[in-house]
């Protein structure tokens, strides 16, 4: 009887394992949103747009449409089915035609994003079905802007930066805690395009930082980017990518590994890599890929 129960349990575990969905990564390639298996196989284009964020279950991808050129700017928050590419664009629901950086809440019920209104960039929230739009936080002063927003793992707060400080905000917009960026990085800094991501245990913030170093590279303007971590309890900062190695757009793969983007000196396009949280064991996953996010 005991042997039968053990065998049955083993079969159930095997069935669950075989039926489990593989983890997937969403990324930018050119002007399109793509998805692939975490090992880089099965890559396919699903939508025209930028800055994709895949849901925890891997079923849907939030992104922003990105039209320009000869047309007037029309950049909206959208959701695409990862399997079919069928997309829903939120137009009437959000009071702006210039939105970007859509980020799923950990439970998949809400989307955090940036929107441009009243001549500044603010933080907005909307339910996944397109209802319930509200401002989470408006820029505190004219031309200040709020950037690089990301969720805490418990979904009860978010992190954002305004080029001077990193703030942890409650979902009512109240400031819970701040970290002075100038004190943390005296010879470096964040920009409006920097990305931040919180580790699964909520202890460590991953940041893109532009460092003040003399590194010359053809077809590259501005300071070199590097991946850093910030221990949120001790405020200790640690650089993960070495001098001369350009790394940006970091995102947590799990508690011990990170996805990020890099482009070598002679390379024409960026590629997606993974590495340990100590900055070791770098491995290329996908060529011609940027802005990664991964399902759970």
PDB file of C-alpha atoms in Angstrom:
ATOM      1  CA  UNK A   1       0.000   0.000   0.000  1.00  0.00           C
ATOM      2  CA  UNK A   2       2.800   2.378   0.962  1.00  0.00           C
ATOM      3  CA  UNK A   3       4.690   1.520  -2.233  1.00  0.00           C
ATOM      4  CA  UNK A   4       1.552   2.257  -4.285  1.00  0.00           C
ATOM      5  CA  UNK A   5       1.127   5.631  -2.632  1.00  0.00           C
ATOM      6  CA  UNK A   6       4.773   6.527  -3.264  1.00  0.00           C
ATOM      7  CA  UNK A   7       4.452   5.485  -6.907  1.00  0.00           C
ATOM      8  CA  UNK A   8       1.278   7.531  -7.314  1.00  0.00           C
ATOM      9  CA  UNK A   9       2.921  10.599  -5.771  1.00  0.00           C
ATOM     10  CA  UNK A  10       5.903  10.240  -8.085  1.00  0.00           C
ATOM     11  CA  UNK A  11       3.625   9.968 -11.123  1.00  0.00           C
ATOM     12  CA  UNK A  12       1.696  13.075 -10.063  1.00  0.00           C
ATOM     13  CA  UNK A  13       4.926  15.037  -9.633  1.00  0.00           C
ATOM     14  CA  UNK A  14       6.140  13.866 -13.050  1.00  0.00           C
ATOM     15  CA  UNK A  15       2.824  14.865 -14.656  1.00  0.00           C
ATOM     16  CA  UNK A  16       2.985  18.305 -13.032  1.00  0.00           C
ATOM     17  CA  UNK A  17       6.553  18.751 -14.197  1.00  0.00           C
ATOM     18  CA  UNK A  18       5.741  17.709 -17.761  1.00  0.00           C
ATOM     19  CA  UNK A  19       2.682  19.967 -17.825  1.00  0.00           C
ATOM     20  CA  UNK A  20       4.429  23.007 -16.418  1.00  0.00           C
ATOM     21  CA  UNK A  21       4.855  25.911 -18.773  1.00  0.00           C
ATOM     22  CA  UNK A  22       8.511  26.744 -19.534  1.00  0.00           C
ATOM     23  CA  UNK A  23       9.698  30.139 -18.404  1.00  0.00           C
ATOM     24  CA  UNK A  24       9.651  32.702 -21.179  1.00  0.00           C
ATOM     25  CA  UNK A  25      11.453  35.931 -21.842  1.00  0.00           C
ATOM     26  CA  UNK A  26      10.040  38.983 -23.616  1.00  0.00           C
ATOM     27  CA  UNK A  27      12.417  41.403 -25.308  1.00  0.00           C
ATOM     28  CA  UNK A  28      12.822  44.134 -27.889  1.00  0.00           C
ATOM     29  CA  UNK A  29      14.263  43.407 -31.304  1.00  0.00           C
ATOM     30  CA  UNK A  30      14.383  46.452 -33.519  1.00  0.00           C
ATOM     31  CA  UNK A  31      10.968  48.118 -33.333  1.00  0.00           C
ATOM     32  CA  UNK A  32       9.138  44.942 -32.319  1.00  0.00           C
ATOM     33  CA  UNK A  33       8.243  42.948 -29.223  1.00  0.00           C
ATOM     34  CA  UNK A  34       9.366  39.322 -29.191  1.00  0.00           C
ATOM     35  CA  UNK A  35       9.025  36.332 -26.870  1.00  0.00           C
ATOM     36  CA  UNK A  36      11.206  33.247 -26.564  1.00  0.00           C
ATOM     37  CA  UNK A  37      11.900  30.346 -24.242  1.00  0.00           C
ATOM     38  CA  UNK A  38      14.379  31.181 -21.521  1.00  0.00           C
ATOM     39  CA  UNK A  39      17.094  29.172 -23.282  1.00  0.00           C
ATOM     40  CA  UNK A  40      16.695  31.383 -26.377  1.00  0.00           C
ATOM     41  CA  UNK A  41      14.767  28.877 -28.479  1.00  0.00           C
ATOM     42  CA  UNK A  42      11.364  29.447 -30.059  1.00  0.00           C
ATOM     43  CA  UNK A  43      11.782  33.197 -30.569  1.00  0.00           C
ATOM     44  CA  UNK A  44       8.851  34.865 -32.324  1.00  0.00           C
ATOM     45  CA  UNK A  45       7.610  38.398 -32.957  1.00  0.00           C
ATOM     46  CA  UNK A  46       4.245  39.168 -31.378  1.00  0.00           C
ATOM     47  CA  UNK A  47       3.716  42.932 -31.695  1.00  0.00           C
ATOM     48  CA  UNK A  48       5.013  46.255 -32.929  1.00  0.00           C
ATOM     49  CA  UNK A  49       6.179  48.245 -29.924  1.00  0.00           C
ATOM     50  CA  UNK A  50       8.765  48.699 -27.187  1.00  0.00           C
ATOM     51  CA  UNK A  51       9.626  48.085 -23.515  1.00  0.00           C
ATOM     52  CA  UNK A  52       7.870  44.716 -23.051  1.00  0.00           C
ATOM     53  CA  UNK A  53       7.054  43.243 -19.643  1.00  0.00           C
ATOM     54  CA  UNK A  54       5.835  39.659 -19.568  1.00  0.00           C
ATOM     55  CA  UNK A  55       3.296  38.565 -16.957  1.00  0.00           C
ATOM     56  CA  UNK A  56       4.339  36.187 -14.186  1.00  0.00           C
ATOM     57  CA  UNK A  57       2.497  33.290 -15.832  1.00  0.00           C
ATOM     58  CA  UNK A  58       3.957  34.076 -19.253  1.00  0.00           C
ATOM     59  CA  UNK A  59       0.544  34.417 -20.884  1.00  0.00           C
ATOM     60  CA  UNK A  60       0.511  38.144 -21.724  1.00  0.00           C
ATOM     61  CA  UNK A  61       2.986  40.898 -22.482  1.00  0.00           C
ATOM     62  CA  UNK A  62       2.472  44.543 -21.532  1.00  0.00           C
ATOM     63  CA  UNK A  63       4.280  47.080 -23.710  1.00  0.00           C
ATOM     64  CA  UNK A  64       3.895  50.483 -25.289  1.00  0.00           C
ATOM     65  CA  UNK A  65       3.076  51.095 -28.908  1.00  0.00           C
ATOM     66  CA  UNK A  66       5.595  53.413 -30.501  1.00  0.00           C
ATOM     67  CA  UNK A  67       4.628  55.305 -33.630  1.00  0.00           C
ATOM     68  CA  UNK A  68       6.543  58.286 -34.903  1.00  0.00           C
ATOM     69  CA  UNK A  69       8.289  59.342 -38.059  1.00  0.00           C
ATOM     70  CA  UNK A  70       6.081  61.538 -40.217  1.00  0.00           C
ATOM     71  CA  UNK A  71       3.069  60.911 -37.953  1.00  0.00           C
ATOM     72  CA  UNK A  72       2.265  62.641 -34.678  1.00  0.00           C
ATOM     73  CA  UNK A  73       3.506  60.744 -31.647  1.00  0.00           C
ATOM     74  CA  UNK A  74       1.000  58.174 -30.450  1.00  0.00           C
ATOM     75  CA  UNK A  75       2.449  55.953 -27.756  1.00  0.00           C
ATOM     76  CA  UNK A  76      -0.058  53.866 -25.796  1.00  0.00           C
ATOM     77  CA  UNK A  77      -0.056  51.095 -23.215  1.00  0.00           C
ATOM     78  CA  UNK A  78      -1.038  47.766 -24.760  1.00  0.00           C
ATOM     79  CA  UNK A  79      -1.357  44.077 -23.872  1.00  0.00           C
ATOM     80  CA  UNK A  80      -0.592  41.200 -26.238  1.00  0.00           C
ATOM     81  CA  UNK A  81      -1.347  37.514 -25.935  1.00  0.00           C
ATOM     82  CA  UNK A  82       2.048  35.790 -25.883  1.00  0.00           C
ATOM     83  CA  UNK A  83       0.760  32.831 -27.889  1.00  0.00           C
ATOM     84  CA  UNK A  84      -1.325  34.542 -30.570  1.00  0.00           C
ATOM     85  CA  UNK A  85      -0.052  38.137 -30.582  1.00  0.00           C
ATOM     86  CA  UNK A  86      -3.621  39.449 -30.341  1.00  0.00           C
ATOM     87  CA  UNK A  87      -3.289  42.904 -28.794  1.00  0.00           C
ATOM     88  CA  UNK A  88      -5.486  45.285 -26.832  1.00  0.00           C
ATOM     89  CA  UNK A  89      -4.503  48.955 -26.832  1.00  0.00           C
ATOM     90  CA  UNK A  90      -5.701  51.254 -24.029  1.00  0.00           C
ATOM     91  CA  UNK A  91      -6.672  54.500 -25.739  1.00  0.00           C
ATOM     92  CA  UNK A  92      -9.807  55.873 -24.131  1.00  0.00           C
ATOM     93  CA  UNK A  93      -8.873  54.583 -20.681  1.00  0.00           C
ATOM     94  CA  UNK A  94      -5.738  56.736 -20.159  1.00  0.00           C
ATOM     95  CA  UNK A  95      -5.654  60.555 -20.464  1.00  0.00           C
ATOM     96  CA  UNK A  96      -2.444  60.702 -22.507  1.00  0.00           C
ATOM     97  CA  UNK A  97      -1.239  59.713 -25.972  1.00  0.00           C
ATOM     98  CA  UNK A  98       2.341  59.486 -24.692  1.00  0.00           C
ATOM     99  CA  UNK A  99       2.772  56.497 -22.353  1.00  0.00           C
ATOM    100  CA  UNK A 100       5.621  54.062 -21.789  1.00  0.00           C
ATOM    101  CA  UNK A 101       7.335  51.569 -19.488  1.00  0.00           C
ATOM    102  CA  UNK A 102       4.408  49.277 -18.612  1.00  0.00           C
ATOM    103  CA  UNK A 103       5.133  46.946 -15.659  1.00  0.00           C
ATOM    104  CA  UNK A 104       2.894  44.150 -14.393  1.00  0.00           C
ATOM    105  CA  UNK A 105       2.092  43.970 -10.696  1.00  0.00           C
ATOM    106  CA  UNK A 106       3.329  40.693  -9.149  1.00  0.00           C
ATOM    107  CA  UNK A 107      -0.222  39.284  -9.008  1.00  0.00           C
ATOM    108  CA  UNK A 108      -1.021  40.331 -12.587  1.00  0.00           C
ATOM    109  CA  UNK A 109      -3.978  42.510 -11.610  1.00  0.00           C
ATOM    110  CA  UNK A 110      -2.523  45.964 -12.351  1.00  0.00           C
ATOM    111  CA  UNK A 111      -0.087  47.711 -14.670  1.00  0.00           C
ATOM    112  CA  UNK A 112       2.229  50.501 -13.555  1.00  0.00           C
ATOM    113  CA  UNK A 113       3.444  52.904 -16.241  1.00  0.00           C
ATOM    114  CA  UNK A 114       4.685  56.381 -17.124  1.00  0.00           C
ATOM    115  CA  UNK A 115       2.436  58.925 -18.799  1.00  0.00           C
ATOM    116  CA  UNK A 116       3.123  62.446 -20.034  1.00  0.00           C
ATOM    117  CA  UNK A 117       0.540  65.053 -19.035  1.00  0.00           C
ATOM    118  CA  UNK A 118       0.743  68.676 -17.917  1.00  0.00           C
ATOM    119  CA  UNK A 119       4.237  68.950 -19.408  1.00  0.00           C
ATOM    120  CA  UNK A 120       5.786  66.292 -17.179  1.00  0.00           C
ATOM    121  CA  UNK A 121       6.180  62.539 -16.671  1.00  0.00           C
ATOM    122  CA  UNK A 122       4.051  60.942 -13.950  1.00  0.00           C
ATOM    123  CA  UNK A 123       3.268  57.444 -12.633  1.00  0.00           C
ATOM    124  CA  UNK A 124      -0.069  55.868 -13.470  1.00  0.00           C
ATOM    125  CA  UNK A 125      -1.869  52.654 -12.534  1.00  0.00           C
ATOM    126  CA  UNK A 126      -4.523  50.799 -14.467  1.00  0.00           C
ATOM    127  CA  UNK A 127      -6.243  47.466 -13.930  1.00  0.00           C
ATOM    128  CA  UNK A 128      -5.332  44.686 -16.335  1.00  0.00           C
ATOM    129  CA  UNK A 129      -8.798  44.843 -17.901  1.00  0.00           C
ATOM    130  CA  UNK A 130      -8.330  48.552 -18.717  1.00  0.00           C
ATOM    131  CA  UNK A 131     -10.474  49.902 -15.907  1.00  0.00           C
ATOM    132  CA  UNK A 132      -9.644  52.017 -12.870  1.00  0.00           C
ATOM    133  CA  UNK A 133      -6.994  54.391 -14.190  1.00  0.00           C
ATOM    134  CA  UNK A 134      -5.459  56.656 -11.562  1.00  0.00           C
ATOM    135  CA  UNK A 135      -2.298  58.585 -10.934  1.00  0.00           C
ATOM    136  CA  UNK A 136      -0.122  56.809  -8.415  1.00  0.00           C
ATOM    137  CA  UNK A 137       2.211  59.801  -8.147  1.00  0.00           C
ATOM    138  CA  UNK A 138       2.590  63.019 -10.064  1.00  0.00           C
ATOM    139  CA  UNK A 139       6.025  64.541 -10.590  1.00  0.00           C
ATOM    140  CA  UNK A 140       6.743  66.598  -7.459  1.00  0.00           C
ATOM    141  CA  UNK A 141       7.968  69.681  -9.308  1.00  0.00           C
ATOM    142  CA  UNK A 142       7.996  71.066 -12.829  1.00  0.00           C
ATOM    143  CA  UNK A 143      10.365  69.279 -15.225  1.00  0.00           C
ATOM    144  CA  UNK A 144      11.449  66.794 -12.564  1.00  0.00           C
ATOM    145  CA  UNK A 145       9.836  63.599 -13.851  1.00  0.00           C
ATOM    146  CA  UNK A 146       9.569  60.127 -12.307  1.00  0.00           C
ATOM    147  CA  UNK A 147      11.537  57.316 -13.911  1.00  0.00           C
ATOM    148  CA  UNK A 148      12.585  53.658 -13.762  1.00  0.00           C
ATOM    149  CA  UNK A 149       9.543  52.475 -11.792  1.00  0.00           C
ATOM    150  CA  UNK A 150       9.400  48.870 -10.571  1.00  0.00           C
ATOM    151  CA  UNK A 151       7.263  46.866  -8.142  1.00  0.00           C
ATOM    152  CA  UNK A 152       8.272  45.496  -4.771  1.00  0.00           C
ATOM    153  CA  UNK A 153       7.838  41.695  -4.814  1.00  0.00           C
ATOM    154  CA  UNK A 154       4.867  41.817  -2.441  1.00  0.00           C
ATOM    155  CA  UNK A 155       3.008  44.258  -4.716  1.00  0.00           C
ATOM    156  CA  UNK A 156       2.379  46.697  -1.860  1.00  0.00           C
ATOM    157  CA  UNK A 157       4.824  49.395  -2.937  1.00  0.00           C
ATOM    158  CA  UNK A 158       6.884  50.576  -5.898  1.00  0.00           C
ATOM    159  CA  UNK A 159      10.328  52.060  -6.400  1.00  0.00           C
ATOM    160  CA  UNK A 160      11.038  55.065  -8.619  1.00  0.00           C
ATOM    161  CA  UNK A 161      13.817  57.604  -9.160  1.00  0.00           C
ATOM    162  CA  UNK A 162      13.838  61.289 -10.108  1.00  0.00           C
ATOM    163  CA  UNK A 163      17.586  61.597 -10.966  1.00  0.00           C
ATOM    164  CA  UNK A 164      18.317  62.860  -7.431  1.00  0.00           C
ATOM    165  CA  UNK A 165      16.938  60.086  -5.250  1.00  0.00           C
ATOM    166  CA  UNK A 166      15.347  56.641  -5.284  1.00  0.00           C
ATOM    167  CA  UNK A 167      11.997  56.560  -3.490  1.00  0.00           C
ATOM    168  CA  UNK A 168       9.849  53.733  -2.217  1.00  0.00           C
ATOM    169  CA  UNK A 169       6.197  54.702  -2.583  1.00  0.00           C
ATOM    170  CA  UNK A 170       3.055  53.190  -1.155  1.00  0.00           C
ATOM    171  CA  UNK A 171       0.209  52.552  -3.570  1.00  0.00           C
ATOM    172  CA  UNK A 172      -1.382  55.741  -2.258  1.00  0.00           C
ATOM    173  CA  UNK A 173       1.664  57.653  -3.529  1.00  0.00           C
ATOM    174  CA  UNK A 174       3.035  58.304  -0.028  1.00  0.00           C
ATOM    175  CA  UNK A 175       6.820  58.309   0.244  1.00  0.00           C
ATOM    176  CA  UNK A 176       7.950  55.485   2.529  1.00  0.00           C
ATOM    177  CA  UNK A 177      11.732  55.714   2.205  1.00  0.00           C
ATOM    178  CA  UNK A 178      14.376  57.465   0.088  1.00  0.00           C
ATOM    179  CA  UNK A 179      18.004  56.927  -0.926  1.00  0.00           C
ATOM    180  CA  UNK A 180      20.197  59.825  -2.092  1.00  0.00           C
ATOM    181  CA  UNK A 181      21.641  58.956  -5.509  1.00  0.00           C
ATOM    182  CA  UNK A 182      24.403  61.574  -5.298  1.00  0.00           C
ATOM    183  CA  UNK A 183      25.636  60.039  -2.041  1.00  0.00           C
ATOM    184  CA  UNK A 184      25.413  56.505  -3.417  1.00  0.00           C
ATOM    185  CA  UNK A 185      27.126  57.289  -6.736  1.00  0.00           C
ATOM    186  CA  UNK A 186      29.371  60.378  -6.368  1.00  0.00           C
ATOM    187  CA  UNK A 187      31.056  59.759  -9.744  1.00  0.00           C
ATOM    188  CA  UNK A 188      28.089  58.257 -11.594  1.00  0.00           C
ATOM    189  CA  UNK A 189      24.364  58.698 -11.998  1.00  0.00           C
ATOM    190  CA  UNK A 190      21.040  57.505 -13.335  1.00  0.00           C
ATOM    191  CA  UNK A 191      19.186  58.880 -16.346  1.00  0.00           C
ATOM    192  CA  UNK A 192      15.558  58.915 -17.423  1.00  0.00           C
ATOM    193  CA  UNK A 193      16.188  55.705 -19.391  1.00  0.00           C
ATOM    194  CA  UNK A 194      17.844  53.821 -16.522  1.00  0.00           C
ATOM    195  CA  UNK A 195      16.144  50.646 -15.398  1.00  0.00           C
ATOM    196  CA  UNK A 196      15.606  49.349 -11.865  1.00  0.00           C
ATOM    197  CA  UNK A 197      14.472  45.938 -10.603  1.00  0.00           C
ATOM    198  CA  UNK A 198      13.980  44.518  -7.097  1.00  0.00           C
ATOM    199  CA  UNK A 199      15.262  41.065  -6.141  1.00  0.00           C
ATOM    200  CA  UNK A 200      12.638  38.378  -5.384  1.00  0.00           C
ATOM    201  CA  UNK A 201      13.362  38.602  -1.648  1.00  0.00           C
ATOM    202  CA  UNK A 202      12.944  42.393  -1.707  1.00  0.00           C
ATOM    203  CA  UNK A 203      16.407  43.071  -0.301  1.00  0.00           C
ATOM    204  CA  UNK A 204      18.358  44.346  -3.305  1.00  0.00           C
ATOM    205  CA  UNK A 205      17.752  46.897  -6.039  1.00  0.00           C
ATOM    206  CA  UNK A 206      19.351  46.377  -9.447  1.00  0.00           C
ATOM    207  CA  UNK A 207      20.199  49.612 -11.281  1.00  0.00           C
ATOM    208  CA  UNK A 208      21.580  50.847 -14.602  1.00  0.00           C
ATOM    209  CA  UNK A 209      24.205  53.482 -13.792  1.00  0.00           C
ATOM    210  CA  UNK A 210      26.158  55.708 -16.176  1.00  0.00           C
ATOM    211  CA  UNK A 211      29.719  55.884 -14.866  1.00  0.00           C
ATOM    212  CA  UNK A 212      32.248  58.704 -15.235  1.00  0.00           C
ATOM    213  CA  UNK A 213      34.995  56.800 -17.064  1.00  0.00           C
ATOM    214  CA  UNK A 214      37.103  57.524 -20.126  1.00  0.00           C
ATOM    215  CA  UNK A 215      36.071  54.699 -22.415  1.00  0.00           C
ATOM    216  CA  UNK A 216      36.044  55.545 -26.094  1.00  0.00           C
ATOM    217  CA  UNK A 217      33.875  53.544 -28.422  1.00  0.00           C
ATOM    218  CA  UNK A 218      32.911  54.138 -32.021  1.00  0.00           C
ATOM    219  CA  UNK A 219      29.221  54.956 -32.555  1.00  0.00           C
ATOM    220  CA  UNK A 220      28.605  55.412 -28.821  1.00  0.00           C
ATOM    221  CA  UNK A 221      27.687  58.766 -27.321  1.00  0.00           C
ATOM    222  CA  UNK A 222      27.730  59.492 -23.610  1.00  0.00           C
ATOM    223  CA  UNK A 223      29.137  57.752 -20.526  1.00  0.00           C
ATOM    224  CA  UNK A 224      29.439  53.952 -20.433  1.00  0.00           C
ATOM    225  CA  UNK A 225      26.610  52.066 -18.662  1.00  0.00           C
ATOM    226  CA  UNK A 226      27.205  49.574 -15.856  1.00  0.00           C
ATOM    227  CA  UNK A 227      25.048  47.259 -13.736  1.00  0.00           C
ATOM    228  CA  UNK A 228      25.069  47.893  -9.977  1.00  0.00           C
ATOM    229  CA  UNK A 229      23.191  46.601  -6.952  1.00  0.00           C
ATOM    230  CA  UNK A 230      21.975  48.555  -3.936  1.00  0.00           C
ATOM    231  CA  UNK A 231      21.409  46.748  -0.643  1.00  0.00           C
ATOM    232  CA  UNK A 232      18.239  48.462   0.536  1.00  0.00           C
ATOM    233  CA  UNK A 233      18.946  47.832   4.224  1.00  0.00           C
ATOM    234  CA  UNK A 234      22.636  48.765   4.424  1.00  0.00           C
ATOM    235  CA  UNK A 235      22.775  51.162   1.390  1.00  0.00           C
ATOM    236  CA  UNK A 236      25.902  49.344   0.185  1.00  0.00           C
ATOM    237  CA  UNK A 237      26.353  49.632  -3.604  1.00  0.00           C
ATOM    238  CA  UNK A 238      28.245  47.022  -5.623  1.00  0.00           C
ATOM    239  CA  UNK A 239      29.287  47.189  -9.260  1.00  0.00           C
ATOM    240  CA  UNK A 240      28.647  43.945 -11.156  1.00  0.00           C
ATOM    241  CA  UNK A 241      30.029  44.699 -14.622  1.00  0.00           C
ATOM    242  CA  UNK A 242      33.723  45.642 -15.000  1.00  0.00           C
ATOM    243  CA  UNK A 243      35.203  48.758 -16.557  1.00  0.00           C
ATOM    244  CA  UNK A 244      35.073  48.592 -20.341  1.00  0.00           C
ATOM    245  CA  UNK A 245      32.164  46.131 -20.359  1.00  0.00           C
ATOM    246  CA  UNK A 246      28.966  47.949 -21.275  1.00  0.00           C
ATOM    247  CA  UNK A 247      25.953  46.514 -19.453  1.00  0.00           C
ATOM    248  CA  UNK A 248      22.436  47.853 -18.945  1.00  0.00           C
ATOM    249  CA  UNK A 249      18.722  46.980 -18.661  1.00  0.00           C
ATOM    250  CA  UNK A 250      19.205  44.579 -15.765  1.00  0.00           C
ATOM    251  CA  UNK A 251      16.325  42.379 -14.622  1.00  0.00           C
ATOM    252  CA  UNK A 252      16.229  39.617 -11.987  1.00  0.00           C
ATOM    253  CA  UNK A 253      16.002  36.098 -13.392  1.00  0.00           C
ATOM    254  CA  UNK A 254      15.761  34.594  -9.899  1.00  0.00           C
ATOM    255  CA  UNK A 255      17.339  35.237  -6.519  1.00  0.00           C
ATOM    256  CA  UNK A 256      20.799  34.316  -7.744  1.00  0.00           C
ATOM    257  CA  UNK A 257      20.882  35.323 -11.420  1.00  0.00           C
ATOM    258  CA  UNK A 258      20.325  38.428 -13.509  1.00  0.00           C
ATOM    259  CA  UNK A 259      19.378  39.101 -17.128  1.00  0.00           C
ATOM    260  CA  UNK A 260      20.948  42.133 -18.775  1.00  0.00           C
ATOM    261  CA  UNK A 261      21.906  43.634 -22.128  1.00  0.00           C
ATOM    262  CA  UNK A 262      25.388  44.278 -23.475  1.00  0.00           C
ATOM    263  CA  UNK A 263      27.023  45.269 -26.734  1.00  0.00           C
ATOM    264  CA  UNK A 264      30.687  44.688 -27.519  1.00  0.00           C
ATOM    265  CA  UNK A 265      32.996  47.216 -29.150  1.00  0.00           C
ATOM    266  CA  UNK A 266      32.757  45.704 -32.627  1.00  0.00           C
ATOM    267  CA  UNK A 267      29.179  44.491 -32.395  1.00  0.00           C
ATOM    268  CA  UNK A 268      26.421  46.204 -34.366  1.00  0.00           C
ATOM    269  CA  UNK A 269      23.539  45.141 -32.131  1.00  0.00           C
ATOM    270  CA  UNK A 270      22.977  44.471 -28.429  1.00  0.00           C
ATOM    271  CA  UNK A 271      22.537  40.959 -27.062  1.00  0.00           C
ATOM    272  CA  UNK A 272      20.862  39.436 -24.030  1.00  0.00           C
ATOM    273  CA  UNK A 273      23.002  37.824 -21.312  1.00  0.00           C
ATOM    274  CA  UNK A 274      22.593  36.157 -17.953  1.00  0.00           C
ATOM    275  CA  UNK A 275      25.035  36.233 -15.034  1.00  0.00           C
ATOM    276  CA  UNK A 276      25.187  35.568 -11.308  1.00  0.00           C
ATOM    277  CA  UNK A 277      24.208  38.289  -8.854  1.00  0.00           C
ATOM    278  CA  UNK A 278      27.920  38.597  -8.097  1.00  0.00           C
ATOM    279  CA  UNK A 279      28.580  39.545 -11.732  1.00  0.00           C
ATOM    280  CA  UNK A 280      30.188  36.206 -12.621  1.00  0.00           C
ATOM    281  CA  UNK A 281      29.572  33.469 -15.209  1.00  0.00           C
ATOM    282  CA  UNK A 282      28.278  35.728 -17.987  1.00  0.00           C
ATOM    283  CA  UNK A 283      26.539  33.788 -20.758  1.00  0.00           C
ATOM    284  CA  UNK A 284      24.937  35.049 -23.973  1.00  0.00           C
ATOM    285  CA  UNK A 285      21.320  33.949 -24.477  1.00  0.00           C
ATOM    286  CA  UNK A 286      20.015  35.863 -27.492  1.00  0.00           C
ATOM    287  CA  UNK A 287      21.612  38.030 -30.148  1.00  0.00           C
ATOM    288  CA  UNK A 288      19.938  41.234 -31.335  1.00  0.00           C
ATOM    289  CA  UNK A 289      17.825  41.563 -28.200  1.00  0.00           C
ATOM    290  CA  UNK A 290      17.294  44.247 -25.568  1.00  0.00           C
ATOM    291  CA  UNK A 291      15.012  45.232 -22.672  1.00  0.00           C
ATOM    292  CA  UNK A 292      14.345  41.748 -21.230  1.00  0.00           C
ATOM    293  CA  UNK A 293      11.689  40.600 -18.797  1.00  0.00           C
ATOM    294  CA  UNK A 294      11.033  37.025 -17.694  1.00  0.00           C
ATOM    295  CA  UNK A 295       8.022  35.030 -16.521  1.00  0.00           C
ATOM    296  CA  UNK A 296       8.047  33.214 -13.223  1.00  0.00           C
TER     297      UNK A 296
END
